[in-house]
Coordinates of C-alpha atoms in Angstrom, one line a residue:
P16 CA 17.0 -41.2 -30.9
N17 CA 18.0 -40.3 -34.4
C18 CA 19.9 -37.0 -34.1
S19 CA 19.7 -34.6 -36.9
S20 CA 22.8 -32.8 -38.1
P21 CA 23.3 -29.1 -37.2
S22 CA 21.6 -26.7 -39.6
K23 CA 23.3 -23.9 -41.4
I24 CA 21.0 -21.3 -40.8
G25 CA 21.8 -20.7 -37.2
V26 CA 19.6 -23.0 -35.5
L27 CA 19.5 -26.9 -35.1
V28 CA 17.1 -29.2 -37.1
T29 CA 14.4 -30.5 -34.7
L30 CA 15.0 -34.0 -33.5
E31 CA 13.2 -36.7 -35.0
D32 CA 11.1 -38.6 -32.5
D33 CA 11.9 -42.3 -31.6
P34 CA 11.7 -44.4 -34.8
Q35 CA 9.0 -46.6 -33.0
T36 CA 6.5 -43.7 -33.3
K37 CA 6.6 -44.2 -37.1
E38 CA 5.9 -47.8 -37.2
P39 CA 2.6 -48.5 -38.8
M40 CA 0.0 -50.1 -36.6
H41 CA -1.6 -53.3 -37.5
E42 CA -4.6 -52.9 -39.6
T43 CA -6.9 -54.4 -37.0
I44 CA -5.3 -52.2 -34.3
Q45 CA -5.7 -49.2 -36.6
T46 CA -9.5 -50.0 -37.0
I47 CA -10.0 -50.6 -33.2
T48 CA -8.1 -47.3 -32.2
E49 CA -10.3 -45.3 -34.7
A50 CA -13.5 -47.0 -33.3
F51 CA -12.3 -46.1 -29.8
A52 CA -11.7 -42.5 -30.7
L53 CA -15.2 -42.3 -32.0
V54 CA -16.7 -43.6 -29.0
L55 CA -14.7 -41.3 -26.6
L56 CA -15.8 -38.3 -28.9
H57 CA -19.4 -39.1 -29.1
P58 CA -21.6 -36.8 -27.0
S59 CA -24.1 -39.4 -26.0
K60 CA -21.6 -42.1 -24.9
T61 CA -22.5 -44.2 -21.8
N62 CA -20.3 -44.5 -18.7
K63 CA -20.1 -48.2 -19.3
A64 CA -18.8 -47.6 -22.8
S65 CA -16.4 -45.0 -21.6
D66 CA -15.1 -47.2 -18.9
A67 CA -14.6 -50.2 -21.1
T68 CA -12.9 -48.1 -23.9
L69 CA -10.5 -46.4 -21.6
E70 CA -9.5 -49.7 -19.9
C71 CA -8.9 -51.4 -23.5
L72 CA -7.0 -48.2 -24.6
T73 CA -4.6 -48.4 -21.7
I74 CA -3.8 -52.0 -22.4
L75 CA -3.0 -51.3 -26.0
L76 CA -1.0 -48.4 -25.1
T77 CA 1.0 -50.1 -22.3
N78 CA 1.7 -53.1 -24.4
R79 CA 2.9 -50.7 -27.3
Y80 CA 0.4 -51.6 -29.9
I81 CA -0.5 -48.0 -30.8
S82 CA 1.9 -45.8 -32.4
G83 CA 1.9 -42.2 -34.0
R84 CA 2.4 -38.6 -33.2
A85 CA 0.1 -35.8 -31.8
G86 CA 1.0 -32.1 -31.6
G87 CA 4.1 -30.4 -32.8
R88 CA 4.9 -28.9 -36.2
R89 CA 3.9 -31.9 -38.0
D90 CA 0.4 -32.1 -36.6
N91 CA -2.3 -29.6 -37.1
S92 CA -3.3 -29.8 -33.5
R93 CA -0.1 -28.0 -32.6
T94 CA -0.1 -25.0 -30.2
N95 CA 0.2 -21.5 -31.7
M96 CA 2.6 -20.2 -29.1
S97 CA 3.1 -16.7 -30.6
D98 CA 1.8 -14.3 -33.0
E99 CA 4.9 -15.2 -35.3
V100 CA 3.9 -19.0 -35.1
E101 CA 0.3 -18.2 -36.0
E102 CA 1.4 -16.2 -39.0
A103 CA 3.7 -18.7 -40.1
S104 CA 1.1 -21.5 -39.7
K105 CA -1.1 -19.8 -42.4
N106 CA 1.4 -20.7 -45.0
E107 CA 1.5 -24.3 -43.9
D108 CA -0.6 -27.2 -45.3
K109 CA -3.5 -27.7 -43.1
S110 CA -4.4 -31.4 -42.4
P111 CA -6.9 -32.9 -39.8
P112 CA -5.6 -33.7 -36.5
S113 CA -3.9 -37.0 -36.1
L114 CA -5.6 -40.1 -34.8
L115 CA -3.5 -39.9 -31.6
H116 CA -4.6 -36.5 -31.0
S117 CA -8.2 -37.4 -31.5
L118 CA -7.8 -40.1 -28.8
I119 CA -6.3 -37.5 -26.3
E120 CA -9.1 -35.2 -27.1
G121 CA -11.8 -38.1 -26.5
I122 CA -10.1 -39.0 -23.3
T123 CA -10.0 -35.5 -22.2
R124 CA -13.9 -35.3 -22.5
C125 CA -14.0 -38.3 -20.1
S126 CA -12.2 -36.3 -17.5
E127 CA -15.4 -34.3 -16.8
S128 CA -17.1 -37.6 -15.5
S129 CA -17.7 -38.0 -11.7
V130 CA -17.5 -41.9 -12.0
E131 CA -14.4 -43.0 -10.1
S132 CA -13.6 -45.9 -12.4
I133 CA -13.7 -43.5 -15.5
Q134 CA -11.5 -41.0 -13.7
N135 CA -9.0 -43.7 -12.9
G136 CA -9.1 -44.7 -16.6
V137 CA -8.5 -41.2 -17.8
V138 CA -5.4 -41.0 -15.5
K139 CA -4.1 -44.3 -16.6
S140 CA -4.7 -43.9 -20.2
M141 CA -3.2 -40.2 -20.4
L142 CA -0.1 -41.4 -18.5
A143 CA 0.3 -44.3 -20.9
I144 CA -0.2 -42.2 -24.1
T145 CA 2.2 -39.5 -22.9
I146 CA 5.2 -41.8 -21.8
S147 CA 5.0 -44.6 -24.2
P148 CA 8.1 -44.8 -26.6
K149 CA 5.8 -45.5 -29.5
T150 CA 3.6 -42.4 -29.1
A151 CA 5.1 -38.8 -29.7
V152 CA 2.9 -36.3 -27.9
H153 CA 3.9 -32.6 -28.1
E154 CA 2.8 -29.1 -27.5
A155 CA -1.1 -28.7 -27.6
S156 CA -1.7 -32.5 -27.3
M157 CA 0.8 -32.8 -24.4
L158 CA -0.8 -29.8 -22.7
M159 CA -4.2 -31.3 -23.2
A160 CA -3.2 -34.7 -21.7
I161 CA -1.6 -33.0 -18.7
R162 CA -4.7 -30.6 -18.2
A163 CA -7.0 -33.5 -18.2
T164 CA -5.2 -35.3 -15.6
F165 CA -4.8 -32.0 -13.5
H166 CA -8.7 -31.8 -13.8
V167 CA -9.3 -35.2 -12.5
Y168 CA -7.2 -34.4 -9.5
L169 CA -9.2 -31.4 -8.7
I170 CA -12.7 -32.8 -9.0
T171 CA -12.5 -36.3 -7.9
K172 CA -13.8 -37.1 -4.4
S173 CA -11.6 -40.4 -4.1
P174 CA -8.5 -40.1 -2.4
D175 CA -6.9 -43.0 -4.1
C176 CA -7.8 -41.4 -7.4
Q177 CA -6.5 -38.1 -6.4
N178 CA -3.2 -39.7 -5.5
A179 CA -3.0 -41.6 -8.7
A180 CA -3.7 -38.3 -10.7
K181 CA -0.9 -36.4 -8.7
S182 CA 1.6 -39.3 -9.3
A183 CA 0.7 -39.4 -13.0
L184 CA 1.3 -35.7 -13.2
Y185 CA 4.8 -36.1 -11.5
D186 CA 5.6 -39.0 -14.0
M187 CA 4.5 -36.9 -17.0
L188 CA 6.5 -33.9 -16.1
L189 CA 9.6 -35.7 -15.3
Y190 CA 9.1 -37.5 -18.6
V191 CA 8.9 -34.2 -20.6
F192 CA 11.8 -32.7 -18.8
N193 CA 14.0 -35.7 -18.7
R194 CA 13.9 -36.2 -22.4
M195 CA 14.7 -32.7 -23.0
E196 CA 17.7 -33.0 -20.6
A197 CA 18.8 -36.2 -22.4
Y198 CA 18.6 -34.7 -25.9
D199 CA 20.5 -31.6 -24.9
S200 CA 23.3 -33.7 -23.4
M201 CA 23.7 -35.4 -26.9
L202 CA 23.2 -32.2 -28.8
K203 CA 26.1 -30.3 -26.9
P204 CA 29.0 -32.1 -28.9
Q205 CA 27.2 -31.2 -32.1
K206 CA 26.6 -27.6 -31.6
Q207 CA 28.4 -25.3 -34.0
I208 CA 26.2 -22.2 -33.9
T209 CA 24.8 -20.7 -30.6
L210 CA 21.4 -19.4 -30.4
P211 CA 21.0 -15.5 -30.1
S212 CA 21.2 -13.9 -26.7
I213 CA 17.9 -12.6 -25.0
K214 CA 18.3 -9.2 -23.5
V215 CA 17.3 -9.0 -19.7
S216 CA 15.6 -6.0 -18.8
S217 CA 17.3 -4.0 -16.1
S218 CA 15.7 -3.1 -12.7
N219 CA 15.0 0.4 -13.9
G220 CA 12.0 0.5 -16.2
A221 CA 11.7 -3.4 -15.9
H222 CA 8.1 -3.5 -16.9
A223 CA 8.4 -1.4 -19.9
N224 CA 11.4 -3.2 -21.1
S225 CA 9.9 -6.7 -20.6
V226 CA 7.0 -5.8 -22.6
N227 CA 8.9 -4.4 -25.4
E228 CA 11.3 -7.5 -25.4
E229 CA 8.8 -10.2 -25.1
P230 CA 7.9 -10.3 -28.9
Q231 CA 11.6 -10.9 -29.5
V232 CA 11.5 -14.2 -27.7
K233 CA 10.0 -16.3 -30.5
T234 CA 8.5 -19.6 -29.1
D235 CA 8.3 -21.3 -32.4
T236 CA 9.8 -24.8 -32.5
I237 CA 12.5 -23.8 -35.0
S238 CA 13.9 -21.3 -32.5
F239 CA 14.6 -24.0 -29.8
A240 CA 17.2 -26.7 -29.9
S241 CA 14.6 -29.3 -30.3
Q242 CA 10.9 -30.1 -30.2
F243 CA 11.6 -31.4 -26.5
H244 CA 13.0 -28.2 -25.5
T245 CA 9.7 -26.5 -26.9
D246 CA 7.6 -29.0 -24.9
G247 CA 9.5 -28.2 -21.8
Y248 CA 9.1 -24.4 -22.2
L249 CA 5.4 -24.5 -22.9
L250 CA 4.7 -26.8 -20.0
F251 CA 6.8 -24.7 -17.5
R252 CA 5.1 -21.4 -18.9
A253 CA 1.7 -23.0 -18.6
L254 CA 2.4 -24.0 -14.9
C255 CA 3.7 -20.5 -14.0
K256 CA 0.5 -18.8 -15.6
L257 CA -1.8 -21.3 -13.6
S258 CA -0.1 -20.6 -10.5
S259 CA -0.4 -16.9 -10.8
K260 CA -4.1 -16.7 -11.1
A261 CA -5.5 -14.7 -8.3
L262 CA -7.9 -16.2 -5.8
R263 CA -11.3 -14.5 -5.3
G264 CA -10.8 -11.4 -3.0
E265 CA -7.1 -11.2 -3.6
N266 CA -6.2 -8.3 -5.8
G267 CA -2.5 -9.2 -6.5
S268 CA -2.3 -7.1 -9.6
K269 CA -2.2 -3.8 -7.6
G270 CA 0.0 -5.1 -4.9
V271 CA -2.9 -5.0 -2.3
M272 CA -4.0 -8.2 -0.6
S273 CA -7.2 -8.2 1.2
F274 CA -8.1 -10.8 3.8
V275 CA -9.8 -14.0 2.3
S276 CA -11.8 -16.2 4.6
A277 CA -11.7 -19.9 4.2
Q278 CA -15.3 -19.8 3.3
S279 CA -15.0 -17.3 0.5
V280 CA -12.1 -19.1 -1.4
D281 CA -13.1 -21.4 -4.2
P282 CA -11.7 -24.9 -3.3
L283 CA -11.0 -25.9 -6.9
A284 CA -9.1 -22.5 -7.5
L285 CA -7.1 -23.0 -4.3
N286 CA -6.3 -26.6 -5.0
S287 CA -5.3 -25.7 -8.6
K288 CA -3.0 -23.0 -7.3
I289 CA -1.4 -25.2 -4.7
L290 CA -0.9 -28.2 -7.1
S291 CA 0.6 -26.0 -9.8
L292 CA 3.2 -24.6 -7.2
E293 CA 4.0 -28.1 -5.9
L294 CA 4.7 -29.1 -9.7
L295 CA 6.7 -26.1 -10.3
Q296 CA 8.8 -26.9 -7.1
M297 CA 9.2 -30.4 -8.4
V298 CA 10.4 -29.2 -11.8
L299 CA 13.0 -26.9 -10.2
E300 CA 14.3 -29.6 -8.0
H301 CA 14.8 -32.1 -10.7
S302 CA 16.0 -29.5 -13.3
G303 CA 19.1 -30.2 -15.3
L304 CA 21.6 -28.1 -17.2
A305 CA 19.4 -27.5 -20.3
F306 CA 16.8 -26.0 -18.0
R307 CA 19.2 -23.9 -15.7
T308 CA 21.3 -22.5 -18.4
G309 CA 18.8 -22.3 -21.3
E310 CA 18.0 -18.7 -22.3
K311 CA 14.4 -19.2 -23.1
F312 CA 14.0 -20.9 -19.7
I313 CA 15.9 -18.1 -17.9
Y314 CA 13.5 -15.8 -19.6
A315 CA 10.6 -17.7 -18.4
I316 CA 11.7 -17.7 -14.8
Q317 CA 12.2 -14.1 -14.7
N318 CA 9.0 -13.1 -16.6
Y319 CA 6.5 -15.8 -15.4
L320 CA 7.7 -17.8 -12.4
C321 CA 9.1 -14.7 -10.4
V322 CA 5.9 -12.8 -11.2
S323 CA 3.9 -15.7 -9.7
L324 CA 6.0 -16.1 -6.6
L325 CA 5.9 -12.5 -5.9
K326 CA 2.1 -12.5 -6.0
N327 CA 1.8 -15.8 -4.1
C328 CA 4.1 -14.8 -1.4
M329 CA 1.7 -12.1 -0.3
S330 CA -1.2 -14.6 -0.3
S331 CA -3.4 -14.7 2.9
N332 CA -3.5 -18.6 2.4
T333 CA -0.7 -20.1 4.4
Q334 CA -0.3 -23.1 2.0
V335 CA 0.1 -20.8 -0.9
A336 CA 2.5 -18.5 0.8
F337 CA 4.4 -21.6 2.2
F338 CA 5.0 -23.3 -1.3
S339 CA 5.9 -20.0 -2.8

């Protein structure tokens, strides 16, 4: 990767993506890709059209014919992670989402299909577009790709498709966090100025302090060491929030847990919680120094992960309590 030099304003300039992502596509490939995006985004597309389009897209992506960027500060599809970012984004030039983001959005719409071949196509194409060295997928686009694959895992009735979706999620998460760790290891020799410390709330009045301190933890990309660190933080926080959602009949917010029978639990909600906990466990088991020592990630562990685990440890569902 092309590493940027340290900035003089107290943070480091965001790392540029792999130069391959900036390589222009062949004119024919560009036209075909735009046509594929229109097909996938069309509300009246047929299953046959969706299936064929997803298969062709996967071939183009795996053979590195498609390049570009989706999400992040240079794409209008980026996530507004905080009020500060949303306010700052008002002063930025607004441009239409990139072609790559349109592709991800179109593939996401196919994730609602109950056809197994289309579900498999969604999983394969989302994995290919996320981990290809010629496509830079960040922030909102990255979360959309992972969310669509997550959704396929939940709704599919095919064990093979479910296993493929779970395996793809593992690969996506490992890719996101491994590239962050790889960049962080290259970044350390270049660091000249450290990021400001985050105050950790004490045990006395912890709730009040955490509420007051949270706005200080700006999640804008420029407050992170790189775009890759931003992606890792967003993904980890999203998994923590997903895992902390209470099941029907569980009132975790008041510390009271009522008995929940197997019949009353929504299977989609339960599977979503269990999978998110499994993915969190995988992230922790494969975490590197950037994750374990990063102030933003320590903050996320204290304020998101611990809250989720404390709630789930009291769950009446044995699987949820076990993973917690």
